[in-house]
Short mmCIF file of C-alpha atoms and ligand atoms in Angstrom, two decimals:
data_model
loop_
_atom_site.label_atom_id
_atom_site.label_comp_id
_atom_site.label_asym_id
_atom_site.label_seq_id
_atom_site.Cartn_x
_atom_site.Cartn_y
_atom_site.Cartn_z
CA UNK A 1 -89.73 -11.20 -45.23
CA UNK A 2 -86.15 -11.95 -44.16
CA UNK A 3 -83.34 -9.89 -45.98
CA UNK A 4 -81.73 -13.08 -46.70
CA UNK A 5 -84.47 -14.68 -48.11
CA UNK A 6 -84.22 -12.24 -51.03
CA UNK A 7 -80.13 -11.64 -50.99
CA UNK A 8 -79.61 -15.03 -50.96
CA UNK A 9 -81.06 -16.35 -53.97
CA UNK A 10 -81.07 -13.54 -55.81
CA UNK A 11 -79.16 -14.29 -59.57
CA UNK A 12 -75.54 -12.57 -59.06
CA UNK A 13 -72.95 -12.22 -61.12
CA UNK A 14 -68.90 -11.75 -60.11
CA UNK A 15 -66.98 -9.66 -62.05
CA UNK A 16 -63.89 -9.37 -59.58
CA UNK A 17 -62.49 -13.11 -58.43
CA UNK A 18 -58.94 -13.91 -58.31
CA UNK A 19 -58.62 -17.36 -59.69
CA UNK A 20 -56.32 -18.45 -57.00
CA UNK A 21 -59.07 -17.36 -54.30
CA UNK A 22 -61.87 -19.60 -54.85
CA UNK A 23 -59.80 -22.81 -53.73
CA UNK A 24 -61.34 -23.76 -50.72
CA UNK A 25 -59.21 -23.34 -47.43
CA UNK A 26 -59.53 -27.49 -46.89
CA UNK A 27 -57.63 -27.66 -51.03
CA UNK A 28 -54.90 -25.21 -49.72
CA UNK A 29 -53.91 -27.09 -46.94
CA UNK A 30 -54.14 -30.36 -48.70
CA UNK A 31 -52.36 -29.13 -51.85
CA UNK A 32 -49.70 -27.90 -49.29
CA UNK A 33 -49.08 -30.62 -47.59
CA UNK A 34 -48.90 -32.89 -50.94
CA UNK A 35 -45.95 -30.53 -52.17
CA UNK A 36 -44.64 -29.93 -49.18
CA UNK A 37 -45.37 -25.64 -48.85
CA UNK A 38 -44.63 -24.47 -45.54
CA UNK A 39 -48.02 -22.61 -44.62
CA UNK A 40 -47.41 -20.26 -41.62
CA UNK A 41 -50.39 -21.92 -39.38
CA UNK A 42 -53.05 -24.81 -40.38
CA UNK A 43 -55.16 -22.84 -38.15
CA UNK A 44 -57.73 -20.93 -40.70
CA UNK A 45 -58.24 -18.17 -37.54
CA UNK A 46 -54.60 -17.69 -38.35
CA UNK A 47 -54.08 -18.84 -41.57
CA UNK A 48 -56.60 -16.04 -42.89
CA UNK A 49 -55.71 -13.34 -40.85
CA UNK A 50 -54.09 -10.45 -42.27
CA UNK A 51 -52.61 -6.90 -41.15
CA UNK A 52 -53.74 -5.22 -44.39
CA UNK A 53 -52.91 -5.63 -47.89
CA UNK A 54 -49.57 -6.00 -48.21
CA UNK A 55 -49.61 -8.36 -45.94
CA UNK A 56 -52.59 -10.57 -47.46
CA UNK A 57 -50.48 -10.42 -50.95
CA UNK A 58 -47.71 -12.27 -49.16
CA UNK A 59 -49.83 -15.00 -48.44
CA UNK A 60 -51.94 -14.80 -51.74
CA UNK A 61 -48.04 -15.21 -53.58
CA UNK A 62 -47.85 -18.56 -51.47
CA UNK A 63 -50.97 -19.71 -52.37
CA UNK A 64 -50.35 -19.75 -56.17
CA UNK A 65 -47.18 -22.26 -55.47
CA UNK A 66 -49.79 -24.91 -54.58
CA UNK A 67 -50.91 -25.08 -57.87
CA UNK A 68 -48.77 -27.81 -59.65
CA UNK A 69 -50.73 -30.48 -62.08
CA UNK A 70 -53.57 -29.71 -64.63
CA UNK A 71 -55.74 -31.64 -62.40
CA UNK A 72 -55.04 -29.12 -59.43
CA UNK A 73 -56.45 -26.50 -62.18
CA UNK A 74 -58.83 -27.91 -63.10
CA UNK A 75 -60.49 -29.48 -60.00
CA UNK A 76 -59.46 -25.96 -58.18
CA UNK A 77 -62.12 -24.44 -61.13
CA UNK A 78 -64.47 -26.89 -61.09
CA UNK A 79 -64.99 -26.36 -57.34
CA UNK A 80 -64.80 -23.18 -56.99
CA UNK A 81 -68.36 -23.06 -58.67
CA UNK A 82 -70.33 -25.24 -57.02
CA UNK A 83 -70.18 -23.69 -53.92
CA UNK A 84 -71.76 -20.54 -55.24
CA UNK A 85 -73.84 -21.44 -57.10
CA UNK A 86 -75.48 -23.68 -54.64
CA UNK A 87 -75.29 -21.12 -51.66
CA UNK A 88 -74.61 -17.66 -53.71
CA UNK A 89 -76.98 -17.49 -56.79
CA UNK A 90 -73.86 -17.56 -58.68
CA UNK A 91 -74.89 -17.08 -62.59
CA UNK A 92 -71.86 -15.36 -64.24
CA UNK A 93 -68.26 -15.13 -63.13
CA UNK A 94 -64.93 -13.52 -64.92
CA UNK A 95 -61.88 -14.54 -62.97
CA UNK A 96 -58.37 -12.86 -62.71
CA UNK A 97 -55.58 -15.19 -63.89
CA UNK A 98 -52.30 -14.01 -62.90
CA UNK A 99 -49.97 -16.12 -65.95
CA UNK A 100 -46.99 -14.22 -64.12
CA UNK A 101 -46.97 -16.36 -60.80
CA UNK A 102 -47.30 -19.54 -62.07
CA UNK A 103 -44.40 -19.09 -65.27
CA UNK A 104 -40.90 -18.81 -62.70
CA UNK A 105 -42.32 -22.10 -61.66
CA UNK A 106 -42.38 -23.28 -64.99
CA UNK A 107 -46.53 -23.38 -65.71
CA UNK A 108 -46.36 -21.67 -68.80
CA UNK A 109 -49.62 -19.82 -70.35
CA UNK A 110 -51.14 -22.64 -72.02
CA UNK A 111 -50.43 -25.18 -69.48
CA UNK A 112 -52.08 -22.96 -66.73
CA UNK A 113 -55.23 -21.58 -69.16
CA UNK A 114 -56.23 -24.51 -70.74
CA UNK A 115 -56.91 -26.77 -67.92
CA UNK A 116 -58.10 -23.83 -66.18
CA UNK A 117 -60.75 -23.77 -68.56
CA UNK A 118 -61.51 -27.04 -69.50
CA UNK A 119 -62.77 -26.74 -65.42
CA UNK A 120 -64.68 -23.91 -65.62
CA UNK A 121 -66.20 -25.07 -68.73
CA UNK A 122 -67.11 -28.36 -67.09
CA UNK A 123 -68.74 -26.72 -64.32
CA UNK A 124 -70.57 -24.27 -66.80
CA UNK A 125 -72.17 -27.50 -68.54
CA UNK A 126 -73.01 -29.30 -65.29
CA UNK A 127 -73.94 -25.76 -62.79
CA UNK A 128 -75.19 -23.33 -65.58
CA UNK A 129 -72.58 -20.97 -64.61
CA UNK A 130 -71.24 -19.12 -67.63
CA UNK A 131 -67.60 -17.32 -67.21
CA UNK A 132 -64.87 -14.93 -68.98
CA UNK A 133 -61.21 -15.17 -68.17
CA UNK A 134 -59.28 -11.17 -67.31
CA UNK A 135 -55.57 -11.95 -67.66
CA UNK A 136 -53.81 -10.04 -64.79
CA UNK A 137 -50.56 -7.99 -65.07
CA UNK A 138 -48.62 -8.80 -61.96
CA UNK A 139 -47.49 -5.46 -60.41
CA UNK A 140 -44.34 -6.58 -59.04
CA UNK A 141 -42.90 -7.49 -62.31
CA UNK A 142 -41.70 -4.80 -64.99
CA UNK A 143 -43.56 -2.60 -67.60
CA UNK A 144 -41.77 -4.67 -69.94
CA UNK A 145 -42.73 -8.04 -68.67
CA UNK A 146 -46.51 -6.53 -68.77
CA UNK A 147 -45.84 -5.86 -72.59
CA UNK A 148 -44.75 -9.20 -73.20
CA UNK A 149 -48.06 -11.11 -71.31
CA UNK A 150 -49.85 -8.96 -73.64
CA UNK A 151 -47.87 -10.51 -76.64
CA UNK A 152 -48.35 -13.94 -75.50
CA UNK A 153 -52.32 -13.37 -74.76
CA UNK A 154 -52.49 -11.79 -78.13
CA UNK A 155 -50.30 -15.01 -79.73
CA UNK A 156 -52.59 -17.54 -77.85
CA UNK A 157 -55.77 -16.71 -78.74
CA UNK A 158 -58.41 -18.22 -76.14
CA UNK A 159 -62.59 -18.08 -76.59
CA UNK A 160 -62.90 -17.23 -72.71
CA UNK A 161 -59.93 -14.67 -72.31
CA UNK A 162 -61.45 -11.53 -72.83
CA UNK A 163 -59.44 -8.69 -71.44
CA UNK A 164 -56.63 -7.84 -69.20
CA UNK A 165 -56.24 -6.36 -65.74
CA UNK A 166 -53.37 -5.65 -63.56
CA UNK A 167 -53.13 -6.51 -59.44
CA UNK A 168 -50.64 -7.15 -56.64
CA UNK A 169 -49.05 -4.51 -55.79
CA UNK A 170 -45.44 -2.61 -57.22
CA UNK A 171 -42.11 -3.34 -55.58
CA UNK A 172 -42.59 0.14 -53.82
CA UNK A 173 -46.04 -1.27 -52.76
CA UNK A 174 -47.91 1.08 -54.57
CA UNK A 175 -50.45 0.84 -57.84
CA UNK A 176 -49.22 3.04 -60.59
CA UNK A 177 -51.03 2.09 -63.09
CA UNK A 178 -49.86 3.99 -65.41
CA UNK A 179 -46.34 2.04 -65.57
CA UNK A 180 -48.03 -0.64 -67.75
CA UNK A 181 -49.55 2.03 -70.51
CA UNK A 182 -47.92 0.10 -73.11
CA UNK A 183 -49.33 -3.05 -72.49
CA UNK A 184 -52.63 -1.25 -72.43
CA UNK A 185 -52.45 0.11 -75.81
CA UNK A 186 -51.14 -3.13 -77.52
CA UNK A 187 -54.27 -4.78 -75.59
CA UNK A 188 -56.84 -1.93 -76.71
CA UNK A 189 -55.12 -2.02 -80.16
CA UNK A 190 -56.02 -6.00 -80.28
CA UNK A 191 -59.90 -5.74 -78.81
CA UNK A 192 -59.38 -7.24 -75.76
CA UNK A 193 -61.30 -5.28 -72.67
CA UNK A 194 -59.27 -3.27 -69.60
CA UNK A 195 -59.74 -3.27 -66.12
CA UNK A 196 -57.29 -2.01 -63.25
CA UNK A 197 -57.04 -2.63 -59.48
CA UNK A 198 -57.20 1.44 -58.16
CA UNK A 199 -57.72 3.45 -55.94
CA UNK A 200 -57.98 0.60 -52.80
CA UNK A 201 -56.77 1.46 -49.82
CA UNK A 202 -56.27 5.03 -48.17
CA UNK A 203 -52.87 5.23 -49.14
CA UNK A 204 -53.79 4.95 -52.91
CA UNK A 205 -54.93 8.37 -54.33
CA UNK A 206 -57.78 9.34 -56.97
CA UNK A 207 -54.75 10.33 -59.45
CA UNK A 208 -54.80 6.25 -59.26
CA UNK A 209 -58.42 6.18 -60.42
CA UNK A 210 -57.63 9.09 -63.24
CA UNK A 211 -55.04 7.83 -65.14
CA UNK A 212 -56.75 4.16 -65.14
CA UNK A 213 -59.71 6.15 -66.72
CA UNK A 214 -58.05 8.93 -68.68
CA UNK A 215 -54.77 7.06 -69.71
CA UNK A 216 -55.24 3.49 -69.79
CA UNK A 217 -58.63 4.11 -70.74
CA UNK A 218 -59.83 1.17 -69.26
CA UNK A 219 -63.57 -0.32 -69.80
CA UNK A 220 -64.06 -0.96 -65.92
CA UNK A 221 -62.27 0.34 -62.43
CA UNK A 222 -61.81 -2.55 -59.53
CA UNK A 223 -62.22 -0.92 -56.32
CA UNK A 224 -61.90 2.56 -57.23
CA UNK A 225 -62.96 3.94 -53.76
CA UNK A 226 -60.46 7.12 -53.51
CA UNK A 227 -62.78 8.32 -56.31
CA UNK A 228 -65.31 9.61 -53.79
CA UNK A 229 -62.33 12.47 -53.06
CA UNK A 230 -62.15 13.45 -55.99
CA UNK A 231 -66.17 14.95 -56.80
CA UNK A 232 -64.93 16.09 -60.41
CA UNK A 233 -64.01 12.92 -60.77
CA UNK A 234 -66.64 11.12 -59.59
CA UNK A 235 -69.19 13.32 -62.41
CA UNK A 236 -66.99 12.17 -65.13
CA UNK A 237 -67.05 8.52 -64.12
CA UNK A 238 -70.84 8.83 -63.25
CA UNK A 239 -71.36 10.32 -67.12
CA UNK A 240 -69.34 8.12 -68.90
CA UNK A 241 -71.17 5.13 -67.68
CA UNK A 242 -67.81 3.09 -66.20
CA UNK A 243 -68.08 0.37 -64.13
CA UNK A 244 -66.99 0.13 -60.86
CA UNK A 245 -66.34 -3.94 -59.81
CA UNK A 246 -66.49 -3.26 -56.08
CA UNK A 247 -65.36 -5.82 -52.64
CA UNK A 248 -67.14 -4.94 -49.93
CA UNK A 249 -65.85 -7.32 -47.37
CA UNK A 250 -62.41 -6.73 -48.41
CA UNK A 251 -62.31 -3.40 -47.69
CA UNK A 252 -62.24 -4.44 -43.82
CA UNK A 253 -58.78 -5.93 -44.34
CA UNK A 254 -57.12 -4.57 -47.08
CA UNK A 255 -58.30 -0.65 -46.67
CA UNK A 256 -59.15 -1.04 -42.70
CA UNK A 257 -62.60 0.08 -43.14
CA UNK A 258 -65.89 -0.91 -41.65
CA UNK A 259 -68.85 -1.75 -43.60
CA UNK A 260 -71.18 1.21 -42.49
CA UNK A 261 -73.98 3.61 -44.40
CA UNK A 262 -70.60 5.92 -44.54
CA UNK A 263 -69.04 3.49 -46.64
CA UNK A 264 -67.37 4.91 -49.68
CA UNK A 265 -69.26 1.84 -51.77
CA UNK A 266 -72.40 3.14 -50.39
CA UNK A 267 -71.25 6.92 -51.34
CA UNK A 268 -70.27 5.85 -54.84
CA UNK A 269 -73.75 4.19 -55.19
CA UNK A 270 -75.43 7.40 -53.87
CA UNK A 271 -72.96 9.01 -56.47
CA UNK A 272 -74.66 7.72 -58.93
CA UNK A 273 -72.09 5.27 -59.96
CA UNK A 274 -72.25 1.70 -61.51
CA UNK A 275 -71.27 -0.39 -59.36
CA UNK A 276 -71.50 -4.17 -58.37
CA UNK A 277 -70.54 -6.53 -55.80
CA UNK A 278 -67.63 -9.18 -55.46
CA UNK A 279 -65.74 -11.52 -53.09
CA UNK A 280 -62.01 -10.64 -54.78
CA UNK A 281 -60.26 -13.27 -52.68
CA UNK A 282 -63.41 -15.10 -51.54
CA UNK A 283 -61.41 -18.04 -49.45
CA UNK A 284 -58.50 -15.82 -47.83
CA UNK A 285 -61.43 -12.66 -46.91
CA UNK A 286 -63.55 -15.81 -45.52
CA UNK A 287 -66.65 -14.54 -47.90
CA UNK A 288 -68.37 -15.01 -50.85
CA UNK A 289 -70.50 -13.06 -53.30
CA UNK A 290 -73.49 -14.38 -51.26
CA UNK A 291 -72.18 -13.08 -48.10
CA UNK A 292 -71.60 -9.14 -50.06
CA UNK A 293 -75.14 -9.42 -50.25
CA UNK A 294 -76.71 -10.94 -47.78
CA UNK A 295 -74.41 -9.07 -45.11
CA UNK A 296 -72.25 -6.46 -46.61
CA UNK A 297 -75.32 -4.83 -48.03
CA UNK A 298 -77.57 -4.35 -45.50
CA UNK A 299 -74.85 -3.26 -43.40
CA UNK A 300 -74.11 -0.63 -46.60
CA UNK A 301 -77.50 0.29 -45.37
CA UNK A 302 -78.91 -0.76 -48.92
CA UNK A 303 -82.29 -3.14 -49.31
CA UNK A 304 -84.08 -4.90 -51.49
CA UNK A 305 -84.60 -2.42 -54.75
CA UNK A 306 -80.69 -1.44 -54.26
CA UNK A 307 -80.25 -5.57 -54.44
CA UNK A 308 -81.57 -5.93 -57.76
CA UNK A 309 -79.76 -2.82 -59.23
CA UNK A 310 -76.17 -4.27 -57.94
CA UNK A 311 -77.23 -7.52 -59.61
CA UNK A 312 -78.00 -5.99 -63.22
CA UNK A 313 -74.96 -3.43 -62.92
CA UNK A 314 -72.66 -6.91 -62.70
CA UNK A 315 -74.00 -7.31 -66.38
CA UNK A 316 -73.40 -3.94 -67.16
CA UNK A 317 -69.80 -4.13 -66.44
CA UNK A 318 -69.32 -7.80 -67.83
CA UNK A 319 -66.70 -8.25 -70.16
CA UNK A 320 -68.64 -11.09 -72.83
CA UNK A 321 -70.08 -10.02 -76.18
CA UNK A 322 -73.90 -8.28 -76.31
CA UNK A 323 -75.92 -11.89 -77.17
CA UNK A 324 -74.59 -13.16 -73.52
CA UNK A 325 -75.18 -9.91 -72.10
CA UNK A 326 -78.69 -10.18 -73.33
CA UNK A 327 -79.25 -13.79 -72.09
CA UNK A 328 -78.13 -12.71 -68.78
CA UNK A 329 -80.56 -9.72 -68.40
CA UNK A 330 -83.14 -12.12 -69.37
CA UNK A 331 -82.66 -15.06 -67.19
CA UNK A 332 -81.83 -12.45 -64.28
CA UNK A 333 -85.44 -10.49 -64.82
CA UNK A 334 -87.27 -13.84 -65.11
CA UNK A 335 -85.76 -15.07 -61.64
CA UNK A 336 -85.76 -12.11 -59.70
CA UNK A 337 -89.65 -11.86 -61.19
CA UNK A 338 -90.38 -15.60 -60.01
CA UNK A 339 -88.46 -14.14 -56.14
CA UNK A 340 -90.57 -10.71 -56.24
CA UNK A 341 -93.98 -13.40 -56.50
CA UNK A 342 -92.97 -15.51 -54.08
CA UNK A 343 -92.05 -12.93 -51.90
CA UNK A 344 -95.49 -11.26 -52.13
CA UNK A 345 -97.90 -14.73 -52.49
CA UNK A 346 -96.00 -15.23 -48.49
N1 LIG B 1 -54.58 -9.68 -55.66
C1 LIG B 1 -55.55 -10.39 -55.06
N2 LIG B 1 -56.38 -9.56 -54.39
C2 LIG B 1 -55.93 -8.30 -54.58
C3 LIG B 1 -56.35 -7.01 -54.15
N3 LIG B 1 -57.43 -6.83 -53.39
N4 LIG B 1 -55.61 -5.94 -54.53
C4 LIG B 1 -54.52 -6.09 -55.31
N5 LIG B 1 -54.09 -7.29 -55.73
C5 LIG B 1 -54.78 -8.37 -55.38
ZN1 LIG B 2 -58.82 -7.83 -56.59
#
C-alpha cells in the first residue's frame, strides 16, 4: 500500500486555519485587481515566497484588504471548503478571524462574522464539513484594544465563535503573550476557550510557551515548538493533557526548518504530547492539511498508526461542546475502520 493511499483520505480535522488563508491564490489576484491592491508580483513563485515570518505577515496584512463585500466573505468561506474536503478528508475546521484587520477599513464585527458564517454554514450543509470560529487578537494592536475585541465578542454573541486566540506578531516583532492577560481573563471569565500563537520560530523562547500555559491559562498552544527546550516544561504540558495545534509545512518558512525525523513536531510527538496537524496559512505556505499528511508526515518519519493518532488528537483539542466531539470520534472510527478493510481486502 501507498502512504498516500491511507494519508489522503484519511478523516482530518484543522484546528489552526487563518480565515484569510484559505482564499485560493486565483481569488487573491482577482479580488486585487477588482479593488485595485497593488500585489508585489502576479507571479505565485513570487507572490508566495517569503524570507521568514515577518516577512509573510506583511503580505498576509495585504491580503485581508481584498476582502470588501459580504459576498467576498462569504464565497471566500464557501470555497475554502470544498477544496479539502474533496482532496484533504477535511471533516472539522475552526478558523482564526482576525476582527482587528478588517475594522480600520470599516468591516465592523458583525459585518465581517456574519457573512463569514452564513458561508461556512452553507458549505457545512452542502460538504458535511462542520466548523468553530477562534476570534484572533491582532498582536500589533494594544493590550487595550485586545480588551475591547473581547467586549465586543462577549456583546455579540455568535453560535460558531467559540474562543479567542491571538497572532501576528507585536510592533517589536515579538509574541508576548502575556501583554493581552486581561483580555484573557474577561474571555475565561465569559466561557469562551483560549488558544495562543507561541513559541514559533527560534527567536521565540519557551518562557513564550509558559506564560500562555501558566498565565493565560489557555485550553490549547499553536505551534509551541520552543517547548522541546524546555524538558520541565514539556512533562507539565505532557500531564496536563494540552493540546498542541501544530504546522508542519510552515515551519520551513516561518521558523527556517526542514521537515526531518529531528523535527521538533516529531520530538513533541515522541514527548508524549498531543498534538495535531494544520495548514495555518494553507494558500500563502502553498499546502493544505492533506499535504501535512500525506508529505509532512512521512517526512516527520511518522506512518500509518502515528496517522490515525494525529487525526483523533485534532478532536481532542477541538474547541465545540462534548455531543460534537462525540459525533466526530464516531464518524472518524467508522471511516478510518471502512480505510483499515480496504487496505487489507487489497
Ligand atoms: N498569522 C497568520 N499566520 C501566522 C503565523 N504562523 N504566526 C503568527 N501570526 C500569523
Ligand atoms: Zn497561525
Amino acid at each position: 500500500m501507498r502512504h498516500d493511499d491511507y494519508l489522503r483520505p484519511i478523516p482530518k480535522t484543522e484546528l489552526h486555519c487563518h480565515f484569510v488563508s484559505t482564499m485560493t491564490g486565483a481569488r487573491l489576484i482577482q479580488l486585487a485587481d477588482r479593488y485595485g491592491v497593488a500585489l508585489p508580483t502576479t507571479d505565485p513563485d513570487a507572490l508566495f515566497a517569503y524570507d521568514d515570518l515577518a516577512d509573510f505577515l506583511v503580505a498576509f496584512r495585504a491580503a485581508t484588504d481584498v476582502l470588501r463585500t459580504s459576498d467576498d466573505l462569504a464565497k471566500v468561506a464557501y470555497d475554502g471548503v470544498r477544496a479539502d474536503v474533496i482532496g484533504s478528508g477535511l471533516r472539522y475546521r475552526e478558523y482564526y478571524v482576525n476582527p482587528q484587520y478588517f475594522a480600520p477599513k470599516g468591516i465592523g464585527y458583525r459585518s465581517l462574522l456574519d457573512p463569514i458564517i452564513d458561508g461556512l454554514s452553507a458549505a457545512r450543509d452542502d460538504l458535511g464539513v462542520d466548523f468553530r470560529i477562534v476570534v484572533a487578537i491582532n498582536r500589533q494592536e494594544p493590550s487595550a484594544a485586545a480588551l475591547e475585541l473581547v467586549q465586543t465578542v462577549l456583546a455579540n454573541p455568535l453560535d460558531p465563535v467559540v474562543g479567542i486566540g491571538q497572532d501576528d506578531l507585536t510592533p517589536e516583532l515579538t509574541e508576548d503573550p502575556g501583554r493581552f492577560a486581561d483580555a484573557y481573563a474577561l474571555a475565561r471569565r465569559h466561557g469562551l476557550h483560549t488558544t495562543a500563537h507561541a513559541g514559533e520560530r527560534p527567536v521565540d523562547s519557551p518562557e513564550s510557551v509558559r506564560v500562555a500555559m501558566d498565565e493565560l491559562h489557555v485550553d490549547r498552544i499553536d505551534h509551541g515548538y520552543r517547548i522541546v527546550d524546555d524538558p520541565q516544561l514539556t512533562a507539565q504540558a505532557r500531564d496536563s493533557g494540552i493540546h498542541f495545534a501544530t504546522t508542519p509545512w510552515s515551519t520551513t518558512i516561518c521558523s527556517g526548518w526542514t521537515i526531518d525525523p529531528q523535527h521538533r513536531i516529531r520530538r513533541m510527538i515522541d514527548a508524549g504530547l498531543s498534538v495535531s496537524f494544520s495548514s495555518d496559512d494553507a494558500t500563502f505556505f502553498r499546502t493544505s492539511v492533506g499535504r501535512e499528511f500525506r508529505e509532512a508526515l512521512p517526512l516527520l518519519g511518522l506512518g500509518i498508526e502515528d496517522a490515525r493518532r494525529i487525526a483523533l488528537a485534532g478532536i481532542d483539542g477541538a474547541f465545540c461542546d462534548d455531543d460534537t466531539k462525540a459525533s466526530l470520534r464516531a464518524r472518524f472510527t467508522a471511516e478510518i475502520m471502512a480505510l483499515d478493510a480496504t487496505i487489507a481486502a487489497g
